[in-house]
mmCIF file of C-alpha atoms in Angstrom:
data_model
loop_
_atom_site.group_PDB
_atom_site.id
_atom_site.type_symbol
_atom_site.label_atom_id
_atom_site.label_comp_id
_atom_site.label_asym_id
_atom_site.label_seq_id
_atom_site.Cartn_x
_atom_site.Cartn_y
_atom_site.Cartn_z
ATOM 1 C CA MET A 11 -4.154 -52.118 -40.721
ATOM 2 C CA PHE A 12 -4.164 -54.345 -44.116
ATOM 3 C CA ARG A 13 -1.847 -56.877 -42.639
ATOM 4 C CA SER A 14 -4.112 -57.787 -39.688
ATOM 5 C CA ALA A 15 -6.997 -57.869 -42.117
ATOM 6 C CA ILE A 16 -5.003 -60.751 -43.776
ATOM 7 C CA LEU A 17 -4.122 -62.463 -40.849
ATOM 8 C CA ARG A 18 -7.859 -62.773 -39.577
ATOM 9 C CA ALA A 19 -9.200 -64.166 -42.932
ATOM 10 C CA GLY A 20 -6.011 -66.651 -43.220
ATOM 11 C CA LYS A 21 -6.090 -66.190 -47.094
ATOM 12 C CA VAL A 22 -5.821 -63.076 -49.513
ATOM 13 C CA PRO A 23 -8.890 -61.130 -48.921
ATOM 14 C CA SER A 24 -11.464 -60.049 -51.385
ATOM 15 C CA ARG A 25 -11.894 -56.123 -52.305
ATOM 16 C CA ALA A 26 -15.125 -56.252 -50.087
ATOM 17 C CA THR A 27 -13.023 -57.161 -47.069
ATOM 18 C CA PHE A 28 -10.708 -54.292 -47.736
ATOM 19 C CA GLN A 29 -13.356 -51.581 -48.382
ATOM 20 C CA PRO A 30 -13.698 -50.121 -44.894
ATOM 21 C CA GLN A 31 -9.983 -49.832 -44.343
ATOM 22 C CA LEU A 32 -9.746 -48.297 -47.745
ATOM 23 C CA ILE A 33 -12.423 -45.736 -46.946
ATOM 24 C CA ARG A 34 -10.328 -44.745 -43.875
ATOM 25 C CA PHE A 35 -7.112 -44.623 -45.222
ATOM 26 C CA GLN A 36 -8.396 -42.246 -47.962
ATOM 27 C CA GLN A 37 -9.851 -39.914 -45.584
ATOM 28 C CA SER A 38 -6.982 -39.835 -43.287
ATOM 29 C CA ALA A 39 -4.463 -39.455 -46.076
ATOM 30 C CA GLY A 40 -6.418 -35.953 -47.355
ATOM 31 C CA ALA A 41 -8.367 -34.757 -50.372
ATOM 32 C CA GLY A 42 -5.400 -35.244 -52.635
ATOM 33 C CA PHE A 43 -4.997 -38.717 -52.225
ATOM 34 C CA VAL A 44 -8.789 -39.653 -52.776
ATOM 35 C CA GLY A 45 -8.213 -40.559 -56.595
ATOM 36 C CA ILE A 46 -5.993 -43.389 -55.672
ATOM 37 C CA ARG A 47 -7.406 -46.919 -56.757
ATOM 38 C CA PHE A 48 -6.447 -50.029 -55.122
ATOM 39 C CA LYS A 49 -6.455 -53.333 -56.724
ATOM 40 C CA SER A 50 -6.763 -56.421 -54.082
ATOM 41 C CA SER A 51 -5.841 -58.856 -56.928
ATOM 42 C CA ASP A 52 -2.384 -56.899 -57.464
ATOM 43 C CA SER A 53 0.227 -57.282 -54.747
ATOM 44 C CA SER A 54 1.913 -54.431 -55.594
ATOM 45 C CA SER A 55 -0.796 -52.142 -55.149
ATOM 46 C CA VAL A 56 -0.069 -51.439 -51.375
ATOM 47 C CA ALA A 57 3.306 -50.456 -52.262
ATOM 48 C CA ASP A 58 2.388 -48.023 -54.868
ATOM 49 C CA ALA A 59 -0.025 -46.357 -52.632
ATOM 50 C CA ALA A 60 2.378 -46.102 -49.872
ATOM 51 C CA ALA A 61 4.960 -44.398 -52.265
ATOM 52 C CA ASP A 62 2.288 -42.034 -53.512
ATOM 53 C CA VAL A 63 1.367 -40.844 -49.894
ATOM 54 C CA THR A 64 5.077 -40.401 -49.082
ATOM 55 C CA SER A 65 5.867 -38.363 -52.293
ATOM 56 C CA LYS A 66 2.508 -36.610 -51.320
ATOM 57 C CA LEU A 67 4.071 -35.784 -47.730
ATOM 58 C CA SER A 68 7.380 -34.643 -48.928
ATOM 59 C CA GLU A 69 5.457 -32.266 -51.118
ATOM 60 C CA ILE A 70 3.764 -30.631 -48.182
ATOM 61 C CA GLN A 71 6.784 -30.369 -46.367
ATOM 62 C CA THR A 72 8.827 -28.777 -49.104
ATOM 63 C CA GLN A 73 5.654 -26.070 -49.553
ATOM 64 C CA LEU A 74 5.834 -24.897 -45.448
ATOM 65 C CA PRO A 75 7.504 -21.954 -44.662
ATOM 66 C CA SER A 76 11.096 -22.337 -42.990
ATOM 67 C CA PHE A 77 11.871 -19.993 -39.847
ATOM 68 C CA ASP A 78 15.211 -18.828 -41.391
ATOM 69 C CA GLU A 79 17.614 -16.252 -39.669
ATOM 70 C CA SER A 80 15.864 -13.132 -41.267
ATOM 71 C CA THR A 81 12.682 -14.177 -39.406
ATOM 72 C CA ILE A 82 14.220 -14.930 -36.190
ATOM 73 C CA GLU A 83 16.123 -11.572 -36.304
ATOM 74 C CA ALA A 84 12.821 -9.812 -36.971
ATOM 75 C CA VAL A 85 10.977 -11.291 -33.988
ATOM 76 C CA SER A 86 13.868 -10.391 -31.592
ATOM 77 C CA GLN A 87 13.914 -6.795 -33.162
ATOM 78 C CA LEU A 88 10.162 -6.846 -32.326
ATOM 79 C CA GLY A 89 10.716 -7.688 -28.874
ATOM 80 C CA GLN A 90 13.287 -5.198 -28.499
ATOM 81 C CA ALA A 91 11.090 -2.727 -29.768
ATOM 82 C CA VAL A 92 8.518 -3.312 -26.822
ATOM 83 C CA GLY A 93 11.331 -3.340 -24.687
ATOM 84 C CA ASP A 94 12.670 0.255 -25.909
ATOM 85 C CA ALA A 95 8.877 1.584 -25.890
ATOM 86 C CA SER A 96 8.864 0.940 -21.694
ATOM 87 C CA ASN A 97 11.931 3.159 -21.416
ATOM 88 C CA GLN A 98 10.233 6.230 -23.000
ATOM 89 C CA ILE A 99 8.186 9.019 -21.506
ATOM 90 C CA GLY A 100 4.599 8.300 -21.981
ATOM 91 C CA TYR A 101 4.793 4.528 -21.828
ATOM 92 C CA LEU A 102 2.630 4.022 -18.783
ATOM 93 C CA SER A 103 0.063 6.235 -20.102
ATOM 94 C CA SER A 104 -0.304 4.598 -22.946
ATOM 95 C CA ILE A 105 -1.388 1.363 -21.055
ATOM 96 C CA GLY A 106 -3.759 3.326 -18.906
ATOM 97 C CA MET A 107 -1.600 4.382 -16.034
ATOM 98 C CA ALA A 108 -0.097 7.971 -14.724
ATOM 99 C CA LYS A 109 -3.212 9.672 -16.247
ATOM 100 C CA SER A 110 -2.874 12.821 -14.139
ATOM 101 C CA TRP A 111 -0.129 14.912 -12.034
ATOM 102 C CA LEU A 112 -2.926 15.518 -9.525
ATOM 103 C CA TRP A 113 -4.294 12.155 -8.167
ATOM 104 C CA PRO A 114 -1.640 10.979 -5.787
ATOM 105 C CA PRO A 115 -1.291 7.359 -7.422
ATOM 106 C CA ASP A 116 -0.880 8.562 -10.903
ATOM 107 C CA LEU A 117 1.302 11.252 -9.355
ATOM 108 C CA ILE A 118 3.722 8.467 -7.966
ATOM 109 C CA GLN A 119 3.548 6.642 -11.057
ATOM 110 C CA ASN A 120 4.660 9.686 -13.150
ATOM 111 C CA VAL A 121 7.493 10.200 -10.666
ATOM 112 C CA MET A 122 8.552 6.864 -10.956
ATOM 113 C CA GLU A 123 8.427 6.835 -14.762
ATOM 114 C CA GLN A 124 10.909 10.030 -15.036
ATOM 115 C CA VAL A 125 13.348 8.443 -12.293
ATOM 116 C CA HIS A 126 13.260 5.121 -14.301
ATOM 117 C CA VAL A 127 13.933 6.923 -17.798
ATOM 118 C CA TYR A 128 15.954 9.474 -17.261
ATOM 119 C CA ALA A 129 18.412 7.938 -14.397
ATOM 120 C CA GLY A 130 18.266 4.583 -16.305
ATOM 121 C CA LEU A 131 17.475 2.749 -13.277
ATOM 122 C CA PRO A 132 16.123 -0.853 -13.031
ATOM 123 C CA TRP A 133 12.414 -0.921 -11.398
ATOM 124 C CA TRP A 134 13.790 -2.335 -8.129
ATOM 125 C CA ALA A 135 15.954 1.005 -7.859
ATOM 126 C CA THR A 136 13.338 3.095 -9.030
ATOM 127 C CA ILE A 137 11.039 1.922 -6.311
ATOM 128 C CA CYS A 138 13.770 2.572 -3.701
ATOM 129 C CA VAL A 139 14.892 5.782 -4.881
ATOM 130 C CA THR A 140 11.137 7.120 -5.261
ATOM 131 C CA THR A 141 10.770 5.950 -1.593
ATOM 132 C CA VAL A 142 13.697 7.634 -0.144
ATOM 133 C CA LEU A 143 12.647 11.088 -2.479
ATOM 134 C CA ALA A 144 9.248 11.102 -0.514
ATOM 135 C CA ARG A 145 10.811 10.328 2.907
ATOM 136 C CA VAL A 146 13.398 13.211 2.299
ATOM 137 C CA LEU A 147 10.388 15.728 1.594
ATOM 138 C CA LEU A 148 8.398 14.394 4.782
ATOM 139 C CA PHE A 149 11.458 14.817 6.928
ATOM 140 C CA PRO A 150 11.239 18.921 7.784
ATOM 141 C CA LEU A 151 7.712 17.955 8.933
ATOM 142 C CA TYR A 152 8.776 15.119 10.965
ATOM 143 C CA VAL A 153 11.583 17.502 12.607
ATOM 144 C CA LYS A 154 8.548 19.875 13.749
ATOM 145 C CA TYR A 155 6.631 16.972 15.165
ATOM 146 C CA SER A 156 9.514 15.866 17.145
ATOM 147 C CA ASP A 157 10.443 19.590 18.403
ATOM 148 C CA THR A 158 6.671 19.677 19.367
ATOM 149 C CA LEU A 159 6.727 16.444 21.420
ATOM 150 C CA GLY A 160 9.967 17.629 23.270
ATOM 151 C CA ARG A 161 8.402 21.063 23.900
ATOM 152 C CA THR A 162 4.968 19.311 25.204
ATOM 153 C CA SER A 163 7.117 17.160 27.529
ATOM 154 C CA ARG A 164 8.670 20.018 29.645
ATOM 155 C CA ILE A 165 5.152 21.076 30.494
ATOM 156 C CA LYS A 166 3.566 17.621 30.859
ATOM 157 C CA PRO A 167 2.461 18.047 34.590
ATOM 158 C CA GLU A 168 1.110 21.447 34.195
ATOM 159 C CA MET A 169 -0.927 20.172 30.854
ATOM 160 C CA ASP A 170 -2.258 17.027 32.736
ATOM 161 C CA LYS A 171 -3.584 19.249 35.425
ATOM 162 C CA VAL A 172 -5.321 21.611 33.314
ATOM 163 C CA ASN A 173 -6.628 18.783 31.068
ATOM 164 C CA ALA A 174 -7.884 16.954 34.318
ATOM 165 C CA ASP A 175 -9.685 20.597 35.813
ATOM 166 C CA LEU A 176 -11.131 20.967 32.002
ATOM 167 C CA MET A 177 -12.476 17.230 31.892
ATOM 168 C CA SER A 178 -13.934 17.633 35.315
ATOM 169 C CA CYS A 179 -15.596 21.073 34.775
ATOM 170 C CA SER A 180 -19.357 21.226 34.215
ATOM 171 C CA ASP A 181 -19.610 25.205 34.149
ATOM 172 C CA THR A 182 -19.469 26.601 30.557
ATOM 173 C CA THR A 183 -17.930 30.130 31.881
ATOM 174 C CA LYS A 184 -15.373 28.147 34.057
ATOM 175 C CA ALA A 185 -14.625 25.791 31.144
ATOM 176 C CA GLN A 186 -13.731 28.657 28.795
ATOM 177 C CA GLN A 187 -11.287 30.114 31.364
ATOM 178 C CA ILE A 188 -9.554 26.877 31.448
ATOM 179 C CA ALA A 189 -9.391 26.568 27.897
ATOM 180 C CA MET A 190 -8.237 29.905 27.625
ATOM 181 C CA LYS A 191 -5.353 28.981 30.355
ATOM 182 C CA ARG A 192 -4.674 26.077 28.485
ATOM 183 C CA LYS A 193 -4.055 27.975 25.265
ATOM 184 C CA LYS A 194 -1.842 30.539 26.771
ATOM 185 C CA LEU A 195 0.304 27.792 28.212
ATOM 186 C CA LEU A 196 1.132 26.519 24.872
ATOM 187 C CA SER A 197 1.663 29.843 23.214
ATOM 188 C CA GLU A 198 4.167 30.469 25.914
ATOM 189 C CA ASN A 199 6.170 27.637 25.443
ATOM 190 C CA GLY A 200 5.897 27.845 21.542
ATOM 191 C CA ILE A 201 3.643 24.949 21.008
ATOM 192 C CA LYS A 202 1.719 24.432 18.083
ATOM 193 C CA ASN A 203 -0.587 21.282 17.768
ATOM 194 C CA ARG A 204 -1.103 21.499 14.164
ATOM 195 C CA TYR A 205 2.367 19.457 13.757
ATOM 196 C CA LEU A 206 1.017 16.628 15.875
ATOM 197 C CA LEU A 207 -0.948 15.704 12.598
ATOM 198 C CA VAL A 208 2.466 14.767 10.942
ATOM 199 C CA PRO A 209 1.759 11.095 11.166
ATOM 200 C CA VAL A 210 -1.704 11.402 9.710
ATOM 201 C CA VAL A 211 -0.070 12.733 6.487
ATOM 202 C CA GLN A 212 2.168 9.963 5.971
ATOM 203 C CA ILE A 213 -1.027 7.623 5.474
ATOM 204 C CA PRO A 214 -2.259 8.832 2.280
ATOM 205 C CA ILE A 215 1.141 8.694 1.014
ATOM 206 C CA ALA A 216 1.556 5.246 1.844
ATOM 207 C CA ILE A 217 -1.807 4.208 0.577
ATOM 208 C CA SER A 218 -0.827 5.968 -2.821
ATOM 209 C CA PHE A 219 2.520 4.205 -3.204
ATOM 210 C CA PHE A 220 0.856 0.824 -2.343
ATOM 211 C CA THR A 221 -2.006 1.510 -4.650
ATOM 212 C CA SER A 222 0.246 2.473 -7.573
ATOM 213 C CA ILE A 223 3.080 -0.237 -7.297
ATOM 214 C CA ARG A 224 0.453 -2.738 -7.249
ATOM 215 C CA GLU A 225 -1.291 -1.689 -10.185
ATOM 216 C CA MET A 226 2.104 -1.534 -12.353
ATOM 217 C CA CYS A 227 2.736 -5.180 -10.863
ATOM 218 C CA ILE A 228 -0.785 -6.685 -11.698
ATOM 219 C CA TYR A 229 -0.633 -5.334 -15.373
ATOM 220 C CA PRO A 230 2.527 -5.995 -15.472
ATOM 221 C CA VAL A 231 4.507 -2.785 -16.527
ATOM 222 C CA ASP A 232 7.027 -4.162 -18.924
ATOM 223 C CA GLY A 233 10.504 -4.939 -17.263
ATOM 224 C CA LEU A 234 9.335 -5.477 -13.594
ATOM 225 C CA ALA A 235 9.350 -9.279 -14.154
ATOM 226 C CA THR A 236 12.932 -9.208 -14.925
ATOM 227 C CA GLN A 237 14.447 -6.036 -13.545
ATOM 228 C CA GLY A 238 14.561 -7.231 -9.794
ATOM 229 C CA ILE A 239 17.727 -7.956 -7.481
ATOM 230 C CA ALA A 240 18.896 -10.673 -5.298
ATOM 231 C CA TRP A 241 16.391 -13.658 -4.642
ATOM 232 C CA PHE A 242 13.586 -11.388 -6.062
ATOM 233 C CA GLN A 243 14.289 -11.035 -9.398
ATOM 234 C CA ASN A 244 10.554 -10.985 -10.641
ATOM 235 C CA LEU A 245 9.176 -7.716 -9.082
ATOM 236 C CA THR A 246 5.343 -9.184 -10.173
ATOM 237 C CA LEU A 247 5.816 -12.311 -7.856
ATOM 238 C CA ALA A 248 5.411 -12.582 -4.365
ATOM 239 C CA ASP A 249 8.931 -12.986 -2.331
ATOM 240 C CA PRO A 250 9.765 -16.888 -2.012
ATOM 241 C CA TYR A 251 11.633 -16.747 0.843
ATOM 242 C CA LEU A 252 9.480 -14.100 2.779
ATOM 243 C CA GLY A 253 12.852 -12.018 3.175
ATOM 244 C CA LEU A 254 11.261 -8.591 2.454
ATOM 245 C CA GLN A 255 8.241 -9.445 5.020
ATOM 246 C CA CYS A 256 10.568 -10.309 7.758
ATOM 247 C CA LEU A 257 12.813 -7.172 7.057
ATOM 248 C CA THR A 258 9.695 -4.826 7.299
ATOM 249 C CA ALA A 259 8.695 -6.570 10.545
ATOM 250 C CA ALA A 260 12.011 -6.112 12.024
ATOM 251 C CA MET A 261 12.339 -2.524 11.071
ATOM 252 C CA PHE A 262 9.034 -1.728 12.671
ATOM 253 C CA VAL A 263 9.611 -3.639 15.754
ATOM 254 C CA ALA A 264 12.837 -1.775 16.302
ATOM 255 C CA LEU A 265 11.008 1.447 15.573
ATOM 256 C CA ALA A 266 8.582 0.876 18.304
ATOM 257 C CA ARG A 267 11.390 0.102 20.713
ATOM 258 C CA LYS A 268 13.193 3.486 20.047
ATOM 259 C CA GLY A 269 10.136 5.629 20.317
ATOM 260 C CA GLY A 270 8.407 6.169 17.118
ATOM 261 C CA GLU A 271 9.452 7.806 14.018
ATOM 262 C CA SER A 272 9.930 10.983 15.859
ATOM 263 C CA GLY A 273 12.463 9.606 18.447
ATOM 264 C CA ALA A 274 10.388 11.287 20.976
ATOM 265 C CA GLN A 275 7.290 9.339 21.547
ATOM 266 C CA GLN A 276 7.067 7.554 25.144
ATOM 267 C CA PHE A 277 5.320 4.483 24.831
ATOM 268 C CA SER A 278 4.129 2.410 28.055
ATOM 269 C CA PRO A 279 5.631 -1.336 28.378
ATOM 270 C CA GLN A 280 2.228 -2.780 27.480
ATOM 271 C CA MET A 281 1.910 -0.636 23.878
ATOM 272 C CA LYS A 282 5.708 -1.709 23.728
ATOM 273 C CA LYS A 283 4.355 -5.356 23.799
ATOM 274 C CA VAL A 284 1.595 -4.589 21.216
ATOM 275 C CA PHE A 285 3.968 -2.825 18.727
ATOM 276 C CA THR A 286 6.137 -5.992 18.998
ATOM 277 C CA PHE A 287 3.901 -8.537 18.262
ATOM 278 C CA LEU A 288 1.548 -6.554 15.728
ATOM 279 C CA PRO A 289 4.380 -6.444 12.998
ATOM 280 C CA ILE A 290 5.199 -9.839 13.210
ATOM 281 C CA LEU A 291 1.329 -10.790 12.293
ATOM 282 C CA THR A 292 1.941 -8.669 8.988
ATOM 283 C CA ILE A 293 4.270 -11.366 7.623
ATOM 284 C CA PRO A 294 1.202 -13.807 6.889
ATOM 285 C CA VAL A 295 -0.749 -10.884 5.671
ATOM 286 C CA THR A 296 1.691 -9.500 3.114
ATOM 287 C CA MET A 297 3.250 -13.089 2.093
ATOM 288 C CA ASN A 298 1.194 -12.979 -1.103
ATOM 289 C CA LEU A 299 1.690 -9.568 -1.996
ATOM 290 C CA SER A 300 4.132 -8.852 -5.061
ATOM 291 C CA ALA A 301 7.738 -8.411 -4.439
ATOM 292 C CA GLY A 302 7.502 -4.898 -5.838
ATOM 293 C CA VAL A 303 5.045 -3.637 -3.157
ATOM 294 C CA VAL A 304 6.781 -5.176 -0.259
ATOM 295 C CA LEU A 305 9.955 -3.399 -1.101
ATOM 296 C CA TYR A 306 8.183 -0.226 -0.858
ATOM 297 C CA LEU A 307 7.394 -1.553 2.574
ATOM 298 C CA ALA A 308 10.876 -2.523 3.324
ATOM 299 C CA VAL A 309 12.476 0.394 2.365
ATOM 300 C CA ASN A 310 9.948 2.617 4.032
ATOM 301 C CA GLY A 311 10.819 0.727 7.259
ATOM 302 C CA VAL A 312 14.424 1.214 6.961
ATOM 303 C CA CYS A 313 14.088 4.903 6.148
ATOM 304 C CA SER A 314 11.847 5.390 9.392
ATOM 305 C CA MET A 315 14.670 3.397 11.283
ATOM 306 C CA ILE A 316 17.405 5.740 9.974
ATOM 307 C CA GLN A 317 14.935 9.198 10.788
ATOM 308 C CA THR A 318 14.360 7.782 14.191
ATOM 309 C CA LEU A 319 18.230 7.067 14.941
ATOM 310 C CA LEU A 320 19.019 10.516 13.424
ATOM 311 C CA LEU A 321 16.149 12.359 15.842
ATOM 312 C CA ARG A 322 17.260 10.597 19.083
ATOM 313 C CA SER A 323 20.785 11.728 18.351
ATOM 314 C CA GLU A 324 22.070 14.898 20.770
ATOM 315 C CA SER A 325 24.153 16.321 18.180
ATOM 316 C CA ALA A 326 21.421 16.271 15.359
ATOM 317 C CA ARG A 327 18.794 17.713 17.883
ATOM 318 C CA LYS A 328 21.090 20.468 18.683
ATOM 319 C CA PHE A 329 21.938 21.066 15.044
ATOM 320 C CA LEU A 330 18.150 21.062 14.167
ATOM 321 C CA ASN A 331 17.325 23.217 16.890
ATOM 322 C CA ILE A 332 14.898 20.309 18.185
ATOM 323 C CA ALA A 333 13.736 20.589 21.922
ATOM 324 C CA GLU A 334 15.054 17.684 24.323
ATOM 325 C CA VAL A 335 12.536 15.241 25.805
ATOM 326 C CA VAL A 336 12.201 15.729 29.491
ATOM 327 C CA HIS A 337 11.347 12.412 31.301
ATOM 328 C CA HIS A 338 9.075 13.299 34.336
ATOM 329 C CA PRO A 339 8.869 10.915 37.566
ATOM 330 C CA THR A 340 5.686 9.087 37.727
ATOM 331 C CA PRO A 341 3.729 10.637 40.882
ATOM 332 C CA ALA A 342 3.283 8.445 43.708
ATOM 333 C CA ASN A 343 -0.420 8.783 44.175
ATOM 334 C CA GLN A 344 -0.944 7.557 40.363
ATOM 335 C CA GLY A 345 -0.751 3.956 41.497
ATOM 336 C CA PRO A 346 0.590 0.941 39.286
ATOM 337 C CA GLN A 347 0.442 1.210 35.675
ATOM 338 C CA LYS A 348 -2.556 -0.011 33.889
ATOM 339 C CA GLY A 349 -3.086 -2.426 31.393
ATOM 340 C CA VAL A 350 -3.810 -1.656 27.695
ATOM 341 C CA PHE A 351 -7.387 -2.800 28.069
ATOM 342 C CA GLU A 352 -7.834 -1.035 31.122
ATOM 343 C CA SER A 353 -6.719 1.897 30.029
ATOM 344 C CA PHE A 354 -8.824 1.771 26.765
ATOM 345 C CA ARG A 355 -12.035 1.378 28.841
ATOM 346 C CA GLU A 356 -11.021 4.143 31.144
ATOM 347 C CA ASN A 357 -10.679 6.092 28.004
ATOM 348 C CA ILE A 358 -13.935 5.635 26.916
ATOM 349 C CA GLN A 359 -15.779 6.272 29.913
ATOM 350 C CA LYS A 360 -13.867 9.402 30.363
ATOM 351 C CA ALA A 361 -14.966 10.305 26.791
ATOM 352 C CA ARG A 362 -18.638 9.290 27.701
ATOM 353 C CA ASP A 363 -18.589 11.510 30.885
ATOM 354 C CA GLN A 364 -17.182 14.208 29.000
ATOM 355 C CA ALA A 365 -19.815 13.820 26.361
ATOM 356 C CA GLU A 366 -22.765 14.156 29.151
ATOM 357 C CA LYS A 367 -21.014 17.169 30.577
ATOM 358 C CA ARG A 368 -20.828 19.024 27.362
ATOM 359 C CA ALA A 369 -24.233 17.901 26.898
ATOM 360 C CA THR A 370 -25.368 19.232 30.253
ATOM 361 C CA MET A 371 -23.645 22.533 29.799
ATOM 362 C CA LYS A 372 -25.353 23.001 26.438
ATOM 363 C CA GLU A 373 -28.583 22.585 27.879
ATOM 364 C CA ASN A 374 -27.692 25.167 30.650
ATOM 365 C CA ASP A 375 -26.538 27.670 27.992
ATOM 366 C CA ASP A 376 -29.947 27.070 26.069
ATOM 367 C CA LYS A 377 -31.833 27.986 29.086
ATOM 368 C CA MET A 378 -29.515 31.116 29.938
ATOM 369 C CA LYS A 379 -30.159 32.098 26.366
ATOM 370 C CA ASP A 380 -34.035 31.731 26.673
ATOM 371 C CA LEU A 381 -34.105 33.667 29.788
ATOM 372 C CA ALA A 382 -32.086 36.572 28.463
ATOM 373 C CA LYS A 383 -34.269 36.729 25.466
ATOM 374 C CA LYS A 384 -37.410 36.806 27.499
ATOM 375 C CA GLU A 385 -35.808 39.642 29.448
ATOM 376 C CA LYS A 386 -35.043 41.702 26.654
ATOM 377 C CA GLU A 387 -38.646 41.269 25.475
ATOM 378 C CA ASN A 388 -39.914 42.423 28.771
ATOM 379 C CA GLN A 389 -37.861 45.519 28.743
ATOM 380 C CA ARG A 390 -39.828 46.433 25.516
ATOM 381 C CA ILE A 391 -43.435 46.273 27.347
ATOM 382 C CA LYS A 392 -44.149 49.654 28.530
ATOM 383 C CA ILE A 393 -47.005 50.324 30.938
ATOM 384 C CA VAL A 394 -49.959 52.826 30.032
ATOM 385 C CA ARG A 395 -51.934 54.293 32.743
ATOM 386 C CA LYS A 396 -55.298 56.204 31.912
ATOM 387 C CA LYS A 397 -55.605 59.565 33.390
#
């Protein structure tokens, strides 16, 4: 700064020339250096000022605290304490999760915390074990579901005829008789329709798993960022190679080819095509989800595939006393098989016709009730004759 001023002036400058640079130097040096005076006529004043600045800076540096080994050890112990807290029961409730054992997402978080702490498993293994545990608990219901489908396949021609008669009937009395016949047919073959709702039961369970794991990954829970495996070490981030997404899609495609989770469902060729391409579309949909969430989907798909192969095995069906699936030939008068959209339109039309018939039947019932009521009132009327 001072050298440039001397070069521009071509001679030793006066104090007025050095005054602006002196003020800026004092402001930048700090309040401790304000008292230093420069004499422009003395050539050693600049060197003295520089020596004073150097001494002041060395004094400030000696006053700064140094991070010795004890400080570093304290910081590491603090981090270890936080990690130990995440391995204790109640850690999830302390951060606002797993607050109840009744609400399904909180219930799943509580179960995962119990497995993680008492089994000492990393988080990727905890998610896998909890998913398999849920599938094991649902397996008896799927056995009943597969048995119901097998028993229903035995009487499929009779059931189709009864359902067609019930759909075409417009008389209330006759419809009730057909419904009783259908109920008797189901009872004689040991068929209970309530087991057909088993796949619906899995929907809220899957949603609860998705919600709970996603919440844990978003927070994120301590350990999820480091306790992954293989190529997805961080469970809070998306799978960088889409390996879990592709595995999930492959499992569900194979599941549709093998007859669903019961191993006894009979899909038409058109429906098999739909179930083949639909899981592939889920890959771009789930590509931004956390690896922990997609890990649950992949493990759930693998469990479904193993369950399907088990329920398709003849020895397993005999051991579990599951009825065999009977494949009936297609009637000759049925014609070529219809497409998916055509069958959908036909089902909508049938439902519309059935709703109109039910409305007509209800109107006729109301008329019959009105006539019966009037007839009952007329029976109470007595004709009195005068003598």
